[in-house]
């Protein structure tokens, strides 16, 4: 079980390798990372047998930016028939699992394998139950099987409270027909990712005010309005009529980088396509000066060294808050609905909520 296997957005394998290598080096865990370009996965092969377990024990999955899912384990070659017996034999060294997820990679080959996985899951689950290897319990260790092909699978283990919230790290969100743009799902996913469900009514409610920087045509504003907030939408572009008709939206044609509210707002969200360093400064100003209590901001990443750039900017933002002596929690994740970008969530911890 010395390999840590990670899923990611195709094209971001290098970022996953850079990120996990940096953490492993800081923790003194020897090994090497590799990830074939466009394969939608990467692995960290540890020198010591307990390296994978140590990495997962020392790191919180939600603090990692680019991996969508992770598990420690090993690759297993499967025969053409009776794959289940081979799997059961391999699982003899593993603990009893509380849940089973069959996963594929976010690639064309992966998509082709999902039908096979759906069919295979039923007999496999039955066999695991019968052999006492799986006793359904949501809090127990999770068996993650990532099929690379019908004959090759990564057999992995992950703690259910320290791994992706959804199989393959992909939330199944339904596009709301009334929303003006598909990017509405980015903000909805951000809320699922960063705000525990039981806190939504407290932190996303109709007593609140929000600002949407770069709001047109209104996919993100739609999400704020859906939670009943009064929204100031900043963009020179038009807002969807349906949103304006709610009476909850004030549309201002202004520059999102200079416009500021007169009073602290509960939420600032920003999806402007801009150099990430400039967006990072915007984050620092809004949270640092207390213009908002909480924010979701997209950092666009067109450059090559994307992990290095995100790390540098997050460190800069953090140092900025420290210098101002303000307490802000910072999280950053490449969401499933993100493309060449990552999503940051920030929350002032020292500003009283209203
Ligand atoms: C990716 S789109 C936003 C889509 C929006 N989040 C949605 O869900 O419908 C980016 C928007 O930022 C706006 N924009 C670009 N620069 C801006 C600036 N300096 N101030 C305000 N808006 C800006 C553009 O007009 C564009 O509408």
Short mmCIF file of N, CA, C and O in Angstrom, two decimals, residues 176-252:
data_model
loop_
_atom_site.label_atom_id
_atom_site.label_comp_id
_atom_site.label_asym_id
_atom_site.label_seq_id
_atom_site.Cartn_x
_atom_site.Cartn_y
_atom_site.Cartn_z
N UNK A 176 -29.87 24.18 -13.25
CA UNK A 176 -31.22 24.73 -13.12
C UNK A 176 -31.60 25.45 -14.42
O UNK A 176 -30.89 26.35 -14.86
N UNK A 177 -32.71 25.05 -15.00
CA UNK A 177 -33.09 25.57 -16.33
C UNK A 177 -33.23 27.09 -16.35
O UNK A 177 -32.99 27.75 -17.35
N UNK A 178 -33.64 27.66 -15.20
CA UNK A 178 -33.86 29.11 -15.16
C UNK A 178 -32.56 29.90 -15.03
O UNK A 178 -32.56 31.11 -15.17
N UNK A 179 -31.45 29.23 -14.75
CA UNK A 179 -30.18 29.96 -14.55
C UNK A 179 -29.67 30.51 -15.88
O UNK A 179 -29.76 29.84 -16.90
N UNK A 180 -29.12 31.73 -15.85
CA UNK A 180 -28.70 32.35 -17.10
C UNK A 180 -27.40 31.79 -17.70
O UNK A 180 -27.11 32.08 -18.85
N UNK A 181 -26.60 31.08 -16.95
CA UNK A 181 -25.38 30.53 -17.56
C UNK A 181 -24.96 29.25 -16.83
O UNK A 181 -25.28 29.07 -15.65
N UNK A 182 -24.20 28.43 -17.53
CA UNK A 182 -23.77 27.16 -16.94
C UNK A 182 -22.82 27.37 -15.76
O UNK A 182 -22.70 26.51 -14.89
N UNK A 183 -22.14 28.53 -15.75
CA UNK A 183 -21.17 28.70 -14.65
C UNK A 183 -21.86 28.82 -13.30
O UNK A 183 -21.20 28.81 -12.26
N UNK A 184 -23.18 28.87 -13.29
CA UNK A 184 -23.92 28.84 -12.03
C UNK A 184 -23.50 27.61 -11.19
O UNK A 184 -23.45 27.66 -9.97
N UNK A 185 -23.18 26.51 -11.89
CA UNK A 185 -22.82 25.27 -11.18
C UNK A 185 -21.50 25.40 -10.43
O UNK A 185 -21.26 24.71 -9.45
N UNK A 186 -20.64 26.32 -10.91
CA UNK A 186 -19.36 26.53 -10.22
C UNK A 186 -19.59 27.04 -8.81
O UNK A 186 -19.00 26.58 -7.86
N UNK A 187 -20.48 28.03 -8.70
CA UNK A 187 -20.73 28.59 -7.36
C UNK A 187 -21.49 27.59 -6.49
O UNK A 187 -21.21 27.44 -5.30
N UNK A 188 -22.43 26.86 -7.11
CA UNK A 188 -23.15 25.87 -6.31
C UNK A 188 -22.18 24.80 -5.79
O UNK A 188 -22.22 24.41 -4.62
N UNK A 189 -21.27 24.37 -6.66
CA UNK A 189 -20.30 23.36 -6.22
C UNK A 189 -19.40 23.93 -5.12
O UNK A 189 -19.06 23.23 -4.16
N UNK A 190 -19.03 25.21 -5.26
CA UNK A 190 -18.17 25.83 -4.24
C UNK A 190 -18.85 25.77 -2.87
O UNK A 190 -18.22 25.48 -1.86
N UNK A 191 -20.14 26.04 -2.85
CA UNK A 191 -20.85 25.99 -1.57
C UNK A 191 -20.85 24.57 -0.98
O UNK A 191 -20.64 24.38 0.20
N UNK A 192 -21.09 23.58 -1.85
CA UNK A 192 -21.05 22.19 -1.37
C UNK A 192 -19.66 21.87 -0.83
O UNK A 192 -19.52 21.16 0.15
N UNK A 193 -18.65 22.36 -1.52
CA UNK A 193 -17.27 22.03 -1.16
C UNK A 193 -16.84 22.73 0.13
O UNK A 193 -16.19 22.14 0.98
N UNK A 194 -17.21 24.00 0.27
CA UNK A 194 -16.61 24.80 1.33
C UNK A 194 -17.51 25.03 2.55
O UNK A 194 -17.03 25.45 3.59
N UNK A 195 -18.82 24.82 2.38
CA UNK A 195 -19.72 25.11 3.50
C UNK A 195 -20.48 23.85 3.89
O UNK A 195 -21.23 23.30 3.07
N UNK A 196 -20.28 23.36 5.12
CA UNK A 196 -21.02 22.16 5.52
C UNK A 196 -22.53 22.38 5.34
O UNK A 196 -23.04 23.46 5.66
N UNK A 197 -23.21 21.36 4.83
CA UNK A 197 -24.63 21.48 4.47
C UNK A 197 -25.48 22.02 5.63
O UNK A 197 -26.37 22.83 5.43
N UNK A 198 -25.13 21.57 6.86
CA UNK A 198 -25.95 21.99 8.00
C UNK A 198 -25.76 23.47 8.34
O UNK A 198 -26.49 24.02 9.15
N UNK A 199 -24.76 24.14 7.69
CA UNK A 199 -24.56 25.57 7.97
C UNK A 199 -25.13 26.47 6.87
O UNK A 199 -25.01 27.69 6.94
N UNK A 200 -25.71 25.89 5.85
CA UNK A 200 -26.19 26.70 4.73
C UNK A 200 -27.21 27.74 5.18
O UNK A 200 -27.16 28.89 4.75
N UNK A 201 -28.16 27.33 6.03
CA UNK A 201 -29.22 28.28 6.42
C UNK A 201 -28.66 29.42 7.25
O UNK A 201 -29.19 30.53 7.24
N UNK A 202 -27.57 29.15 7.96
CA UNK A 202 -26.95 30.18 8.78
C UNK A 202 -26.09 31.12 7.94
O UNK A 202 -26.06 32.32 8.15
N UNK A 203 -25.40 30.55 6.95
CA UNK A 203 -24.41 31.32 6.21
C UNK A 203 -24.83 31.76 4.82
O UNK A 203 -24.13 32.51 4.15
N UNK A 204 -26.00 31.28 4.38
CA UNK A 204 -26.50 31.64 3.04
C UNK A 204 -28.00 31.87 3.17
O UNK A 204 -28.78 30.96 2.88
N UNK A 205 -28.39 33.05 3.63
CA UNK A 205 -29.83 33.19 3.87
C UNK A 205 -30.38 34.54 3.44
O UNK A 205 -29.64 35.44 3.02
N UNK A 206 -31.70 34.68 3.56
CA UNK A 206 -32.38 35.85 3.00
C UNK A 206 -32.28 37.11 3.86
O UNK A 206 -32.91 38.12 3.57
N UNK A 207 -31.49 37.05 4.94
CA UNK A 207 -31.18 38.26 5.70
C UNK A 207 -29.91 38.90 5.17
O UNK A 207 -29.44 39.89 5.70
N UNK A 208 -29.32 38.28 4.16
CA UNK A 208 -27.96 38.63 3.77
C UNK A 208 -27.88 39.46 2.50
O UNK A 208 -28.81 39.51 1.71
N UNK A 209 -26.71 40.11 2.37
CA UNK A 209 -26.44 40.90 1.16
C UNK A 209 -25.22 40.31 0.46
O UNK A 209 -24.33 39.76 1.09
N UNK A 210 -25.22 40.40 -0.87
CA UNK A 210 -24.09 39.87 -1.63
C UNK A 210 -23.68 40.82 -2.74
O UNK A 210 -24.49 41.63 -3.20
N UNK A 211 -22.43 40.70 -3.15
CA UNK A 211 -21.93 41.47 -4.30
C UNK A 211 -21.36 40.45 -5.28
O UNK A 211 -20.60 39.56 -4.88
N UNK A 212 -21.73 40.59 -6.55
CA UNK A 212 -21.20 39.71 -7.59
C UNK A 212 -20.37 40.56 -8.54
O UNK A 212 -20.91 41.38 -9.28
N UNK A 213 -19.04 40.39 -8.49
CA UNK A 213 -18.15 41.17 -9.37
C UNK A 213 -17.95 40.40 -10.68
O UNK A 213 -17.53 39.25 -10.66
N UNK A 214 -18.25 41.06 -11.81
CA UNK A 214 -18.20 40.37 -13.10
C UNK A 214 -19.39 39.43 -13.21
O UNK A 214 -19.24 38.23 -13.41
N UNK A 215 -20.59 39.99 -13.05
CA UNK A 215 -21.79 39.18 -12.81
C UNK A 215 -22.51 38.71 -14.07
O UNK A 215 -23.24 37.71 -14.03
N UNK A 216 -22.33 39.42 -15.19
CA UNK A 216 -23.13 39.14 -16.40
C UNK A 216 -22.82 37.75 -16.99
O UNK A 216 -21.66 37.35 -17.01
N UNK A 217 -23.81 37.01 -17.46
CA UNK A 217 -25.25 37.31 -17.49
C UNK A 217 -25.98 36.98 -16.18
O UNK A 217 -27.15 37.29 -16.05
N UNK A 218 -25.30 36.32 -15.20
CA UNK A 218 -25.97 36.19 -13.91
C UNK A 218 -26.02 34.80 -13.30
O UNK A 218 -26.79 34.56 -12.37
N UNK A 219 -25.20 33.90 -13.78
CA UNK A 219 -25.22 32.53 -13.22
C UNK A 219 -24.89 32.50 -11.73
O UNK A 219 -25.52 31.76 -10.96
N UNK A 220 -23.93 33.30 -11.30
CA UNK A 220 -23.57 33.32 -9.88
C UNK A 220 -24.60 34.13 -9.09
O UNK A 220 -24.99 33.75 -7.99
N UNK A 221 -25.04 35.25 -9.67
CA UNK A 221 -26.08 36.05 -9.02
C UNK A 221 -27.31 35.18 -8.78
O UNK A 221 -27.95 35.25 -7.73
N UNK A 222 -27.62 34.32 -9.77
CA UNK A 222 -28.77 33.42 -9.64
C UNK A 222 -28.69 32.60 -8.34
O UNK A 222 -29.68 32.43 -7.64
N UNK A 223 -27.49 32.10 -8.03
CA UNK A 223 -27.33 31.28 -6.81
C UNK A 223 -27.55 32.11 -5.55
O UNK A 223 -28.16 31.64 -4.58
N UNK A 224 -27.07 33.36 -5.55
CA UNK A 224 -27.25 34.23 -4.38
C UNK A 224 -28.74 34.56 -4.22
O UNK A 224 -29.29 34.52 -3.11
N UNK A 225 -29.39 34.85 -5.35
CA UNK A 225 -30.82 35.18 -5.33
C UNK A 225 -31.64 33.96 -4.88
O UNK A 225 -32.60 34.09 -4.11
N UNK A 226 -31.23 32.80 -5.31
CA UNK A 226 -31.93 31.57 -4.93
C UNK A 226 -31.92 31.39 -3.41
O UNK A 226 -32.83 30.81 -2.82
N UNK A 227 -30.87 31.90 -2.75
CA UNK A 227 -30.81 31.83 -1.29
C UNK A 227 -31.49 33.05 -0.65
O UNK A 227 -31.39 33.26 0.56
N UNK A 228 -32.11 33.89 -1.49
CA UNK A 228 -32.89 35.01 -0.97
C UNK A 228 -32.10 36.28 -0.69
O UNK A 228 -32.62 37.22 -0.08
N UNK A 229 -30.85 36.35 -1.14
CA UNK A 229 -30.03 37.53 -0.81
C UNK A 229 -30.34 38.72 -1.71
O UNK A 229 -30.77 38.57 -2.85
N UNK A 230 -30.07 39.91 -1.16
CA UNK A 230 -30.12 41.15 -1.95
C UNK A 230 -28.75 41.29 -2.60
O UNK A 230 -27.73 41.33 -1.91
N UNK A 231 -28.71 41.38 -3.94
CA UNK A 231 -27.42 41.30 -4.64
C UNK A 231 -27.11 42.58 -5.42
O UNK A 231 -27.96 43.11 -6.13
N UNK A 232 -25.88 43.05 -5.29
CA UNK A 232 -25.39 44.12 -6.17
C UNK A 232 -24.52 43.45 -7.22
O UNK A 232 -23.52 42.81 -6.89
N UNK A 233 -24.96 43.55 -8.48
CA UNK A 233 -24.26 42.88 -9.58
C UNK A 233 -23.45 43.91 -10.36
O UNK A 233 -24.01 44.87 -10.89
N UNK A 234 -22.13 43.70 -10.39
CA UNK A 234 -21.25 44.67 -11.04
C UNK A 234 -20.74 44.11 -12.36
O UNK A 234 -20.02 43.10 -12.38
N UNK A 235 -21.09 44.75 -13.45
CA UNK A 235 -20.61 44.32 -14.77
C UNK A 235 -21.10 45.32 -15.81
O UNK A 235 -22.23 45.81 -15.71
N UNK A 236 -20.27 45.58 -16.82
CA UNK A 236 -20.75 46.43 -17.92
C UNK A 236 -21.70 45.67 -18.82
O UNK A 236 -22.47 46.26 -19.55
N UNK A 237 -21.63 44.34 -18.75
CA UNK A 237 -22.51 43.51 -19.58
C UNK A 237 -23.90 43.42 -18.97
O UNK A 237 -24.11 43.77 -17.79
N UNK A 238 -24.88 42.95 -19.77
CA UNK A 238 -26.28 42.89 -19.30
C UNK A 238 -26.54 41.73 -18.34
O UNK A 238 -25.88 40.70 -18.42
N UNK A 239 -27.52 41.94 -17.47
CA UNK A 239 -27.97 40.87 -16.57
C UNK A 239 -29.25 40.27 -17.13
O UNK A 239 -30.05 40.96 -17.74
N UNK A 240 -29.46 38.98 -16.89
CA UNK A 240 -30.67 38.30 -17.37
C UNK A 240 -31.91 38.99 -16.80
O UNK A 240 -31.94 39.31 -15.61
N UNK A 241 -32.89 39.22 -17.68
CA UNK A 241 -34.14 39.87 -17.26
C UNK A 241 -34.80 39.16 -16.08
O UNK A 241 -35.31 39.77 -15.15
N UNK A 242 -34.78 37.81 -16.16
CA UNK A 242 -35.45 37.01 -15.12
C UNK A 242 -34.90 37.35 -13.74
O UNK A 242 -35.63 37.35 -12.75
N UNK A 243 -33.61 37.67 -13.66
CA UNK A 243 -33.01 38.00 -12.36
C UNK A 243 -33.44 39.40 -11.92
O UNK A 243 -33.75 39.63 -10.75
N UNK A 244 -33.44 40.32 -12.89
CA UNK A 244 -33.81 41.71 -12.55
C UNK A 244 -35.27 41.75 -12.08
O UNK A 244 -35.63 42.53 -11.20
N UNK A 245 -36.11 40.86 -12.64
CA UNK A 245 -37.53 40.85 -12.27
C UNK A 245 -37.77 40.37 -10.83
O UNK A 245 -38.83 40.61 -10.27
N UNK A 246 -36.79 39.72 -10.22
CA UNK A 246 -36.98 39.26 -8.83
C UNK A 246 -37.03 40.44 -7.87
O UNK A 246 -37.48 40.31 -6.73
N UNK A 247 -36.50 41.60 -8.31
CA UNK A 247 -36.46 42.77 -7.42
C UNK A 247 -35.34 42.66 -6.39
O UNK A 247 -35.18 43.53 -5.55
N UNK A 248 -34.56 41.61 -6.46
CA UNK A 248 -33.49 41.41 -5.47
C UNK A 248 -32.12 41.87 -5.99
O UNK A 248 -31.15 41.88 -5.25
N UNK A 249 -32.09 42.26 -7.28
CA UNK A 249 -30.78 42.56 -7.88
C UNK A 249 -30.67 44.03 -8.29
O UNK A 249 -31.55 44.58 -8.96
N UNK A 250 -29.56 44.66 -7.85
CA UNK A 250 -29.25 46.00 -8.35
C UNK A 250 -28.06 45.85 -9.29
O UNK A 250 -27.01 45.33 -8.88
N UNK A 251 -28.22 46.26 -10.54
CA UNK A 251 -27.14 46.09 -11.51
C UNK A 251 -26.40 47.42 -11.69
O UNK A 251 -27.00 48.43 -12.06
N UNK A 252 -25.09 47.41 -11.43
CA UNK A 252 -24.29 48.63 -11.61
C UNK A 252 -23.24 48.39 -12.68
O UNK A 252 -22.49 47.42 -12.61
#
